[in-house]
JSON list of C-alpha atoms in Angstrom, two decimals:
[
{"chain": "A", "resi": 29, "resn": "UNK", "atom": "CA", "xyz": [7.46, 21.79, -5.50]},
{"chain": "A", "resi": 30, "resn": "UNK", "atom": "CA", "xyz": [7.71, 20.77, -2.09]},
{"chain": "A", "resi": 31, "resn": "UNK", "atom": "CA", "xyz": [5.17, 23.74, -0.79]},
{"chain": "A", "resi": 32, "resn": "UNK", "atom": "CA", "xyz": [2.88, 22.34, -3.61]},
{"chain": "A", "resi": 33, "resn": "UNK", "atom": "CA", "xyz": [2.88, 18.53, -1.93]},
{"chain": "A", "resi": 34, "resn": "UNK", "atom": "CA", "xyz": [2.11, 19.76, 0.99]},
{"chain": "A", "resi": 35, "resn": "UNK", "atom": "CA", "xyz": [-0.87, 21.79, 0.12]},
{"chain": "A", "resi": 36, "resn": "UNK", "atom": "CA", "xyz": [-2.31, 18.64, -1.98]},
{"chain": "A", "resi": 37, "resn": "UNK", "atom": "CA", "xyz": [-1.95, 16.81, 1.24]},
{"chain": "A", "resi": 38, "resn": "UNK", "atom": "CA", "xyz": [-4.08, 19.32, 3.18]},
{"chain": "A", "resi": 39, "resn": "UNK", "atom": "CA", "xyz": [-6.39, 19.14, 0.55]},
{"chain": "A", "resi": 40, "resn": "UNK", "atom": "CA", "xyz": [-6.74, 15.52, 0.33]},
{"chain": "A", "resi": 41, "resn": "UNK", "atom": "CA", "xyz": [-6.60, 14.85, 4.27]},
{"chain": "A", "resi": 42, "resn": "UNK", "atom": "CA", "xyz": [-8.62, 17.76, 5.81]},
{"chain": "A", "resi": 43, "resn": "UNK", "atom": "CA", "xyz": [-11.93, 17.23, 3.94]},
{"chain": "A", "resi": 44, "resn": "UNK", "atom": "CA", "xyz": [-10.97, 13.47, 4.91]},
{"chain": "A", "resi": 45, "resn": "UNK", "atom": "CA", "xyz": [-10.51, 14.02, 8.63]},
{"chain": "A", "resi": 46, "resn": "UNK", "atom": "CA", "xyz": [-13.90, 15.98, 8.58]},
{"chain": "A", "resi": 47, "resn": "UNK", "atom": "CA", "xyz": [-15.87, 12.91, 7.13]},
{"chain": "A", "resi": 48, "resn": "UNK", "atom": "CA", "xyz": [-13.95, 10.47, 9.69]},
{"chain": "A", "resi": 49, "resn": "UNK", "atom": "CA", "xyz": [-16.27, 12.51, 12.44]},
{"chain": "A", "resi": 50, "resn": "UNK", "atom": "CA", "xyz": [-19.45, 11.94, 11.15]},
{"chain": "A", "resi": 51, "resn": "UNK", "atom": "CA", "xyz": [-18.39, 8.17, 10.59]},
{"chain": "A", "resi": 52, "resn": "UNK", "atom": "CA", "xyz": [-19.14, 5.44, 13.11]},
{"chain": "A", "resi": 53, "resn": "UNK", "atom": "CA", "xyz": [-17.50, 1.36, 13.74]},
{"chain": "A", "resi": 54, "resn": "UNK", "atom": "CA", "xyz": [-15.99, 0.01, 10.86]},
{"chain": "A", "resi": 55, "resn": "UNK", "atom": "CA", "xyz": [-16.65, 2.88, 8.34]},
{"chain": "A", "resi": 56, "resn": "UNK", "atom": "CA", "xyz": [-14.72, 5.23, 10.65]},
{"chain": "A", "resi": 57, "resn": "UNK", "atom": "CA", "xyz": [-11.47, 2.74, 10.52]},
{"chain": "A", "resi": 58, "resn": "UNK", "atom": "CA", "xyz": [-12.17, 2.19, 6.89]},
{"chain": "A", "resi": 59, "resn": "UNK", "atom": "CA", "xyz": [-11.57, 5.81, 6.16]},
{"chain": "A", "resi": 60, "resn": "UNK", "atom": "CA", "xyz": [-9.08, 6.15, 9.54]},
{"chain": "A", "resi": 61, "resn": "UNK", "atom": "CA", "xyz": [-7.00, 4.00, 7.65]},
{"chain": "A", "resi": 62, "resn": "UNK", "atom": "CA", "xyz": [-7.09, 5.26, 4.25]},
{"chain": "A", "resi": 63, "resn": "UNK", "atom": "CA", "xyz": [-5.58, 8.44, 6.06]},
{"chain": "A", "resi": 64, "resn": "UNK", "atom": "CA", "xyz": [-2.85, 6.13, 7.62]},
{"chain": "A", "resi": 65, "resn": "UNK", "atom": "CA", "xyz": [-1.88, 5.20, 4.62]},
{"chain": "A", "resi": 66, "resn": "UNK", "atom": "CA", "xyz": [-1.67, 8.95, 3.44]},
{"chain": "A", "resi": 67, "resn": "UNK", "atom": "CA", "xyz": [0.38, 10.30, 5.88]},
{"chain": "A", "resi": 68, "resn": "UNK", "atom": "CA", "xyz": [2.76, 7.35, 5.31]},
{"chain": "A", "resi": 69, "resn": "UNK", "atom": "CA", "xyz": [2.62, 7.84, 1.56]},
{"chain": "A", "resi": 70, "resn": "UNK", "atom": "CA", "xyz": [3.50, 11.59, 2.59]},
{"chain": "A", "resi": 71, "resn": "UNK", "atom": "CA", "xyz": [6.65, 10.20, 5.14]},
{"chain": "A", "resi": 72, "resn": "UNK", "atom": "CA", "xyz": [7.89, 8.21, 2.48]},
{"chain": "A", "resi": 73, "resn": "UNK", "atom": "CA", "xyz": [8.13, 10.27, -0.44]},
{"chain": "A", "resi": 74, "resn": "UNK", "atom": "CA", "xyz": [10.57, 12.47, 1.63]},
{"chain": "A", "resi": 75, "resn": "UNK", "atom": "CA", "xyz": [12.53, 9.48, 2.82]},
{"chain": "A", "resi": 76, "resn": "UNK", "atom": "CA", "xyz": [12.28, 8.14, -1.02]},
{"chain": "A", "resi": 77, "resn": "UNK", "atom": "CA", "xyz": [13.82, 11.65, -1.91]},
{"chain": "A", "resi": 78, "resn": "UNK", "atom": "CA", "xyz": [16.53, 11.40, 0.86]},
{"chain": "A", "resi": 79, "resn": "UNK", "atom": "CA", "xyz": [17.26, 8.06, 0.17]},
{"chain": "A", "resi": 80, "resn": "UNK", "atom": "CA", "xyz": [17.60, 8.93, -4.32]},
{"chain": "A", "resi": 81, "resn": "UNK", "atom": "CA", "xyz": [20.47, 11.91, -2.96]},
{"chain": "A", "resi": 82, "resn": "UNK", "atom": "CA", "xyz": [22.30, 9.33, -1.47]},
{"chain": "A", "resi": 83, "resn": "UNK", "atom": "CA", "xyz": [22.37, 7.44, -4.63]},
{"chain": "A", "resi": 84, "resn": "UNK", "atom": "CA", "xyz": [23.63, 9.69, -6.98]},
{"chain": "A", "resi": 85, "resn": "UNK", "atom": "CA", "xyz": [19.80, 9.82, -8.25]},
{"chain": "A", "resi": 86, "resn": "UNK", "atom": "CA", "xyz": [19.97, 6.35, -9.83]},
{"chain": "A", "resi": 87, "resn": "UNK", "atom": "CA", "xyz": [16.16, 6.17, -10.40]},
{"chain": "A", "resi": 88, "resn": "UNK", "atom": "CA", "xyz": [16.14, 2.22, -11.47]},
{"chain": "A", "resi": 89, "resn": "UNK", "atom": "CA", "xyz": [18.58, 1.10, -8.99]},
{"chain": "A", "resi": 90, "resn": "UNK", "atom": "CA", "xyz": [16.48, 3.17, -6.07]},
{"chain": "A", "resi": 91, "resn": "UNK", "atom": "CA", "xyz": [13.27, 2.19, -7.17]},
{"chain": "A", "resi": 92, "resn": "UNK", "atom": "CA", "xyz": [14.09, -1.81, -8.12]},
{"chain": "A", "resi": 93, "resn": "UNK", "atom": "CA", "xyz": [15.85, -2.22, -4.92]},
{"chain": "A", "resi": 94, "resn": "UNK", "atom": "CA", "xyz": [15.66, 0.22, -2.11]},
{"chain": "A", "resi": 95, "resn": "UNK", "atom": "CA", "xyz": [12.31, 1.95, -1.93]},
{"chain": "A", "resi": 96, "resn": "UNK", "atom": "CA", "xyz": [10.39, -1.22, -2.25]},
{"chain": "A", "resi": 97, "resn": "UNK", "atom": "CA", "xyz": [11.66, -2.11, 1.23]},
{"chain": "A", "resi": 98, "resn": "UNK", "atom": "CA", "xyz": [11.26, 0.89, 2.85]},
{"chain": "A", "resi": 99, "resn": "UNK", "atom": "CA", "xyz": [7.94, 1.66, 1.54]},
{"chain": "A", "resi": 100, "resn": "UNK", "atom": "CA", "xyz": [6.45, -1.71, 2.49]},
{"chain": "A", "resi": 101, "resn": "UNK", "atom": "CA", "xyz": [8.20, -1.83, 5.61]},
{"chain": "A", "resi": 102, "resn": "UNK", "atom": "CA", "xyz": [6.66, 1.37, 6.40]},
{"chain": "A", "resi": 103, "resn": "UNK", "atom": "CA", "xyz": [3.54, 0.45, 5.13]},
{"chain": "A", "resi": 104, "resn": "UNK", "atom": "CA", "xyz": [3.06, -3.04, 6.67]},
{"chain": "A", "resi": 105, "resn": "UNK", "atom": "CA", "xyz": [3.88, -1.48, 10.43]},
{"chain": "A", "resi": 106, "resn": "UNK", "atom": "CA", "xyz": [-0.15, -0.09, 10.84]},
{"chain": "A", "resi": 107, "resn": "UNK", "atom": "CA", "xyz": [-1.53, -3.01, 9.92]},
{"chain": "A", "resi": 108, "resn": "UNK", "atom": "CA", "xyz": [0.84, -4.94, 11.90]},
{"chain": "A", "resi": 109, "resn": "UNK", "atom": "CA", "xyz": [0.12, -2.58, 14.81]},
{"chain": "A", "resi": 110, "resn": "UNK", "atom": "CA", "xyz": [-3.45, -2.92, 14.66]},
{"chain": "A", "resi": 111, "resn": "UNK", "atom": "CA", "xyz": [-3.38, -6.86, 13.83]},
{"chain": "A", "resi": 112, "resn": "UNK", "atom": "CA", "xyz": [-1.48, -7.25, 17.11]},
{"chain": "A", "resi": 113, "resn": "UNK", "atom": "CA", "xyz": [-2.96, -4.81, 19.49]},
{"chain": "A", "resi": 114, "resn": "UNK", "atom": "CA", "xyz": [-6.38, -4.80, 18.08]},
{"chain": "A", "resi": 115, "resn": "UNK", "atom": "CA", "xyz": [-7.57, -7.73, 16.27]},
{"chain": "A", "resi": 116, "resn": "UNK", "atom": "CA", "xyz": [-6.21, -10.98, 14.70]},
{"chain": "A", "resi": 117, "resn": "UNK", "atom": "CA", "xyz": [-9.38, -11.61, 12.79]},
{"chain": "A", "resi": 118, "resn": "UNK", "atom": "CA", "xyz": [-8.89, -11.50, 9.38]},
{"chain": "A", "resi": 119, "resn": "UNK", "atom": "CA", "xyz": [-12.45, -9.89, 8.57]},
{"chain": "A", "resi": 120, "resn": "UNK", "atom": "CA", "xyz": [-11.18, -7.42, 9.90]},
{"chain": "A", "resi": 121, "resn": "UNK", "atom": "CA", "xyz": [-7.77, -6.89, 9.31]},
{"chain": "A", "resi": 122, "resn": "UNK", "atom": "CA", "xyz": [-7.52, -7.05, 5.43]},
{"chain": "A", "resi": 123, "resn": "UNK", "atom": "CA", "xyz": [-10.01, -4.40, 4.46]},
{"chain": "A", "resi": 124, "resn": "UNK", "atom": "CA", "xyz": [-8.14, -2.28, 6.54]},
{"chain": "A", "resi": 125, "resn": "UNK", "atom": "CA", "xyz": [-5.12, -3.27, 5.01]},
{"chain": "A", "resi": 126, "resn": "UNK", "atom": "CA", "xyz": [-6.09, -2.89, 1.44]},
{"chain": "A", "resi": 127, "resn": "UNK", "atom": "CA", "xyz": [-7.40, 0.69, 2.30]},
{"chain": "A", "resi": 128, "resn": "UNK", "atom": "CA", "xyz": [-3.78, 1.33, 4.05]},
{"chain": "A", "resi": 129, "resn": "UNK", "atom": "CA", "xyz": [-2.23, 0.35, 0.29]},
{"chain": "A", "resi": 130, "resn": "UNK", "atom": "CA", "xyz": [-4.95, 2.51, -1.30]},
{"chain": "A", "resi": 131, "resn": "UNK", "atom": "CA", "xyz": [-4.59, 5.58, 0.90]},
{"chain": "A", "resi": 132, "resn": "UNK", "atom": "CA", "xyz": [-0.73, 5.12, -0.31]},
{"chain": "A", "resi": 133, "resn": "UNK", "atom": "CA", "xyz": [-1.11, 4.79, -3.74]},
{"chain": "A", "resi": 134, "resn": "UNK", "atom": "CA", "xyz": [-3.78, 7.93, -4.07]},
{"chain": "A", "resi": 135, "resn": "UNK", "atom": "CA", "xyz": [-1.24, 10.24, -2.08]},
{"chain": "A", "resi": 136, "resn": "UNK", "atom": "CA", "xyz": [1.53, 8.86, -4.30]},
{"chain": "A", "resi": 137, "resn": "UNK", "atom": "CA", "xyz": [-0.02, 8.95, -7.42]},
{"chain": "A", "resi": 138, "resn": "UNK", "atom": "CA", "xyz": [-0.70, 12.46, -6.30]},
{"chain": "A", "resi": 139, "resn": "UNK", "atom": "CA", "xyz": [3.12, 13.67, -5.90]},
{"chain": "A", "resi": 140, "resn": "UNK", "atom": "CA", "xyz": [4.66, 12.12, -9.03]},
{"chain": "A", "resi": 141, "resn": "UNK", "atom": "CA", "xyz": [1.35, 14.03, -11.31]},
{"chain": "A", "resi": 142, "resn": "UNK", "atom": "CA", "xyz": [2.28, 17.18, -10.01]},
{"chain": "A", "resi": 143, "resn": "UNK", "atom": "CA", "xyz": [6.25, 16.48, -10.28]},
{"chain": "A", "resi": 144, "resn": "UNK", "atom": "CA", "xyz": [6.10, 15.69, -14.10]},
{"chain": "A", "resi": 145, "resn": "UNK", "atom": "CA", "xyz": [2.27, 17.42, -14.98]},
{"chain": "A", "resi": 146, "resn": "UNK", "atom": "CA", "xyz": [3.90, 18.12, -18.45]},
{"chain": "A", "resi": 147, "resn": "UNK", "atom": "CA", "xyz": [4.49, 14.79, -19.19]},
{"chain": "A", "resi": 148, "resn": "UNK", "atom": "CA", "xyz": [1.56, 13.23, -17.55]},
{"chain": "A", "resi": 149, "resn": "UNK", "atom": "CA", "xyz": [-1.03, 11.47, -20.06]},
{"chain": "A", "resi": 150, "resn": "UNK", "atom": "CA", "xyz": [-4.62, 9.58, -19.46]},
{"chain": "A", "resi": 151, "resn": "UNK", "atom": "CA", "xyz": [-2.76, 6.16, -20.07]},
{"chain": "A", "resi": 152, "resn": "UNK", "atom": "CA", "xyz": [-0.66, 7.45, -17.12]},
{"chain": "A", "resi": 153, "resn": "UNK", "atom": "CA", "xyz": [-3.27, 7.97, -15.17]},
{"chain": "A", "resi": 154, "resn": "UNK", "atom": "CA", "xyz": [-4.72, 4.63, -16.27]},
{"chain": "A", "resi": 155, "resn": "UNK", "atom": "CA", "xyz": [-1.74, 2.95, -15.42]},
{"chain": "A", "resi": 156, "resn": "UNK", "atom": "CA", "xyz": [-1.04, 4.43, -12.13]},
{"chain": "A", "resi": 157, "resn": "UNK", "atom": "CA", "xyz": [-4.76, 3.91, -10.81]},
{"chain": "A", "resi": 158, "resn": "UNK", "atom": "CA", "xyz": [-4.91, 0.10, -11.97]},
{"chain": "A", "resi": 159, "resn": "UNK", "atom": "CA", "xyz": [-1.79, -1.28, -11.92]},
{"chain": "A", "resi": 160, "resn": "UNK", "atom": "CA", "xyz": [0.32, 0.68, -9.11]},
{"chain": "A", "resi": 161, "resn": "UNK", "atom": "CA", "xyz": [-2.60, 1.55, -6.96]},
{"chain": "A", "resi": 162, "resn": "UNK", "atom": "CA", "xyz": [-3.54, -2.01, -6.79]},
{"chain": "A", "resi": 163, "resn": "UNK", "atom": "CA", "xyz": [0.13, -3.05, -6.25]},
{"chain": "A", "resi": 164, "resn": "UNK", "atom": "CA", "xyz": [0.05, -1.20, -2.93]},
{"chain": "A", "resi": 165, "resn": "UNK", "atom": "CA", "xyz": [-2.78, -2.54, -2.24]},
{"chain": "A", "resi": 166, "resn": "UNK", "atom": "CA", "xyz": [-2.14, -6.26, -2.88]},
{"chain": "A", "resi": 167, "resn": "UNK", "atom": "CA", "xyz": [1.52, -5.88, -1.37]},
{"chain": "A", "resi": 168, "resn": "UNK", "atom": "CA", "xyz": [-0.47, -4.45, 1.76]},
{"chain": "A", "resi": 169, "resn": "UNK", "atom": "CA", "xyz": [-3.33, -7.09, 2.29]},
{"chain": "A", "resi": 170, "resn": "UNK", "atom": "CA", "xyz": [-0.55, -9.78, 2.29]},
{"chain": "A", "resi": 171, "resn": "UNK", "atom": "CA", "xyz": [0.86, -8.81, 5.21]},
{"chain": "A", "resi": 172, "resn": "UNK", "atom": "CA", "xyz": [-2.62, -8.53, 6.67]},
{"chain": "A", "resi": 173, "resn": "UNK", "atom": "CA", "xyz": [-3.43, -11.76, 5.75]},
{"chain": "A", "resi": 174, "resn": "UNK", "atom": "CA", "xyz": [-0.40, -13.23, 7.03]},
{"chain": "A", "resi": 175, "resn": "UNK", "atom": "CA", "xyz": [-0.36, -11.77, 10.04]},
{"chain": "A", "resi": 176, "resn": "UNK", "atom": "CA", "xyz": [-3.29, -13.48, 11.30]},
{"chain": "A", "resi": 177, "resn": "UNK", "atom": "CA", "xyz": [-2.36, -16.66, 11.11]},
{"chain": "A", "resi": 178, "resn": "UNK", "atom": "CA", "xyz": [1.50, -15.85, 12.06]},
{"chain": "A", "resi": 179, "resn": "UNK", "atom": "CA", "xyz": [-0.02, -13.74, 14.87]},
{"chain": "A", "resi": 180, "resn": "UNK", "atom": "CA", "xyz": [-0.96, -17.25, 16.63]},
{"chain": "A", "resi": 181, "resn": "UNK", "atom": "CA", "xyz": [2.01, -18.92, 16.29]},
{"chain": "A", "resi": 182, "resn": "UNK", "atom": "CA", "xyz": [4.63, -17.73, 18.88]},
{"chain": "A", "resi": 183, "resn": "UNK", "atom": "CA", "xyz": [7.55, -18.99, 17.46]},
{"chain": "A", "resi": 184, "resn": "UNK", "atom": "CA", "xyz": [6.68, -17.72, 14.03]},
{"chain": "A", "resi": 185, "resn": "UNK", "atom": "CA", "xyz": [5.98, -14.55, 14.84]},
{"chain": "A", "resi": 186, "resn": "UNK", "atom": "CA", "xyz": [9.22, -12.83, 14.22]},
{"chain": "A", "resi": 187, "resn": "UNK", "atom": "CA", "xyz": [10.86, -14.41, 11.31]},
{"chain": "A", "resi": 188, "resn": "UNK", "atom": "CA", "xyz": [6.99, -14.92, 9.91]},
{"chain": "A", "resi": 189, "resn": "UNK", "atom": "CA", "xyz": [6.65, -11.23, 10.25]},
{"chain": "A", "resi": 190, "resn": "UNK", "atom": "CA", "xyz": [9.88, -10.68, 8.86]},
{"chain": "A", "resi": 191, "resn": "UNK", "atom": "CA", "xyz": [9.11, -13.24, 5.63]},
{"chain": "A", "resi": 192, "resn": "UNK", "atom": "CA", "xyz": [5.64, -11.53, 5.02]},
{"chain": "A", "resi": 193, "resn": "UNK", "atom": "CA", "xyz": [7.36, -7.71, 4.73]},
{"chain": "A", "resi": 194, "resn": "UNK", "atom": "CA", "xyz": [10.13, -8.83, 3.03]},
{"chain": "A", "resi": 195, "resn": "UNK", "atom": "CA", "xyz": [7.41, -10.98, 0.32]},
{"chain": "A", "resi": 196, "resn": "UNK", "atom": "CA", "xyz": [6.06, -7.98, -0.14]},
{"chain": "A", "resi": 197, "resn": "UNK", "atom": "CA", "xyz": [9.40, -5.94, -0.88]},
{"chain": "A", "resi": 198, "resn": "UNK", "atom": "CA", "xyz": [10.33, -9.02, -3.53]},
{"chain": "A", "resi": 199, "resn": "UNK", "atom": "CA", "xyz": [6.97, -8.65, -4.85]},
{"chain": "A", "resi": 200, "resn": "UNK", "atom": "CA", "xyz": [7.31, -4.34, -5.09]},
{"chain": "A", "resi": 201, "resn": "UNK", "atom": "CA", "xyz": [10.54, -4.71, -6.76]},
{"chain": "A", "resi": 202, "resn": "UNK", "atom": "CA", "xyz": [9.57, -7.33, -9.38]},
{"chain": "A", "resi": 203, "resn": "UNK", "atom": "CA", "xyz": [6.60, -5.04, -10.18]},
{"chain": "A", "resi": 204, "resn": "UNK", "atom": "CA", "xyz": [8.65, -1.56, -10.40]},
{"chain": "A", "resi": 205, "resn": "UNK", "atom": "CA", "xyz": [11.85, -3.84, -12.34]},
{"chain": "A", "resi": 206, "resn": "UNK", "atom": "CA", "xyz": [8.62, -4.90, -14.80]},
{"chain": "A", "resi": 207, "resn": "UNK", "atom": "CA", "xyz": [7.65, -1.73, -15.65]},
{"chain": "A", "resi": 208, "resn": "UNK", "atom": "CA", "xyz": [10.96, -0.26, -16.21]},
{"chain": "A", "resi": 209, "resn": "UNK", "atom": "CA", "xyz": [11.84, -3.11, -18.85]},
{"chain": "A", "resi": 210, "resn": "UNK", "atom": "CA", "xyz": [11.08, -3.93, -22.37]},
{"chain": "A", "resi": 211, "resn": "UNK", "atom": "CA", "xyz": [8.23, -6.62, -20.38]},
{"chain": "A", "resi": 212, "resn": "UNK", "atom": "CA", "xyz": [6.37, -3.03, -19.23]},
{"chain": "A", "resi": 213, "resn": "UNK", "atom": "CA", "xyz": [3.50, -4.62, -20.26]},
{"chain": "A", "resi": 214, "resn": "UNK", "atom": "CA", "xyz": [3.47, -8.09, -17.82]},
{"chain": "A", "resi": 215, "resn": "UNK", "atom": "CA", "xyz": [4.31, -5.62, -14.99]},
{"chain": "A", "resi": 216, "resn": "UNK", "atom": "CA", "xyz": [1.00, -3.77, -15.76]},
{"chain": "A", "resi": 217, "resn": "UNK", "atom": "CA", "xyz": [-0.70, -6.79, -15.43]},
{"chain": "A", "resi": 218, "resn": "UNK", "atom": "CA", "xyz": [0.67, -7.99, -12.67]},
{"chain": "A", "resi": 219, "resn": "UNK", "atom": "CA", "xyz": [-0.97, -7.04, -10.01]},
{"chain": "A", "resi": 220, "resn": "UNK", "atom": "CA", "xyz": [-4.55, -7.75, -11.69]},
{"chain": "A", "resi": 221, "resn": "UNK", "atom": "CA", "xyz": [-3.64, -11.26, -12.26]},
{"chain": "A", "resi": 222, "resn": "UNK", "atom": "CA", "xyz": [-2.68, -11.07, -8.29]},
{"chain": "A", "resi": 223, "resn": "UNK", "atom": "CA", "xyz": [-5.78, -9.07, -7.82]},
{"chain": "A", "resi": 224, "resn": "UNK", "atom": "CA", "xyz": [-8.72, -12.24, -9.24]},
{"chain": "A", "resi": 225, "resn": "UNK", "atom": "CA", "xyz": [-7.58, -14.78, -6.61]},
{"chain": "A", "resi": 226, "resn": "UNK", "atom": "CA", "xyz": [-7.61, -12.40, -3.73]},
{"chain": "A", "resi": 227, "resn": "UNK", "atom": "CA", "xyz": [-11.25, -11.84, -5.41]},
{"chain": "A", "resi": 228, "resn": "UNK", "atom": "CA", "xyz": [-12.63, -15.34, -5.37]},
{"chain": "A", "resi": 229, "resn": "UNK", "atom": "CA", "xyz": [-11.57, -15.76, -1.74]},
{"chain": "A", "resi": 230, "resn": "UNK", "atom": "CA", "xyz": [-13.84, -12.55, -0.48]},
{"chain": "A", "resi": 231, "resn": "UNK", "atom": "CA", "xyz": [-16.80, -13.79, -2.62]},
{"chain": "A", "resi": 232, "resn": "UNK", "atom": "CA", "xyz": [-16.72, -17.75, -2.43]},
{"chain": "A", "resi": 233, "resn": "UNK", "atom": "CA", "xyz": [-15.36, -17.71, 1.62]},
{"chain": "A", "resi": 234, "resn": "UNK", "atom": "CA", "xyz": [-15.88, -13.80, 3.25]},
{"chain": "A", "resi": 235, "resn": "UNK", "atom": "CA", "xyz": [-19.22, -14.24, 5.35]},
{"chain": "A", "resi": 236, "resn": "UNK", "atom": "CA", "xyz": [-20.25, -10.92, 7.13]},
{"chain": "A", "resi": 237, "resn": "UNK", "atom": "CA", "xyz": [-21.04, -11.38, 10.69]},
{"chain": "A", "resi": 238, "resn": "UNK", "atom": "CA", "xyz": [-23.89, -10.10, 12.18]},
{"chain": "A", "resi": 239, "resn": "UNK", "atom": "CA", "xyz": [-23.53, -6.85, 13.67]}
]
């Protein structure tokens, strides 16, 4: 099983990789980042499995209460990176983050099909590419959002960095406690409801600037 991840993440990433040279400015980082968040969807499922062993492979507890942190920890530090090295401007910074949480989720999404392909149905796959997908991706853009304004603030920086991962964690864990529950259904919708305000702000106040 562990051969067979790997070879799905050749597959995904190599064609990938080969696209990302023909690509130029923003498209390049677009896709650039989508792979980030692939190779730390990749990271984290073997610190995930690691980190379930040490647990006595209590699924709920892991899931509710570890692996949130860890994966948006993980997750957040690119964006993060690039927010701080690169570029505070959030035009920038949360399309890349969003494609961070969806390079995550596909690579994800990826491992558990293949880990329970018996069991897997087309309301899984539903599921998985709506509501989880876009949970990553919404728990991701946060932080990129935040980060710009925290960014400029010097002595908010650390404990505003440290509030935005750990919003996202809280937010992770009420999603994966949701969906585990007899309120399944809320859970699902979750991150759509999250998903319409984040919406309205790129269509009533994102203006493209000129190139």
């Amino acid at each position: 099983m562990d051969n067979l991840v790997y070879i799905l993440f050749i597959c995904l990433v190599a064609p990938m990789l080969l696209m990302l040279l023909m690509l130029r400015k923003r498209s390049k980082l677009l896709v650039g980042y989508m792979l980030v968040g692939i190779f730390v969807s990749l990271f984290v499922s073997e610190l995930n499995s690691i980190l379930l062993n040490l647990f006595d492979n209590d699924i709920l507890y892991v899931t509710t209460t570890i692996t949130p942190i860890t994966e948006e920890i993980v997750k957040g530090l690119p964006v993060l990176f690039y927010a701080i090295t690169f570029s505070d401007d959030r035009d920038r910074v949360m399309p890349l983050a969003f494609a961070t949480g969806v390079g995550f989720a596909m690579f994800e999404n990826m491992v558990i099909l293949v880990q329970n392909i018996d069991e897997v149905t087309i309301g899984w796959a539903i599921i998985r590419g709506f509501a989880t997908a876009l949970m990553h991706a919404i728990c991701t853009i946060t932080v990129g959002y935040g980060i710009c304004f925290v960014k400029k603030k010097r002595k908010l920086f650390y404990c505003g960095t440290f509030a935005l991962l750990t919003m996202a964690s809280i937010y992770h864990g009420i999603f994966n406690m949701l969906v585990q529950s007899n309120y399944k259904y809320l859970g699902f919708f979750l991150p759509a409801i999250t998903y319409i305000p984040i919406l309205i702000y790129q269509y009533k106040f994102f203006k493209p600037k000129k190139a």
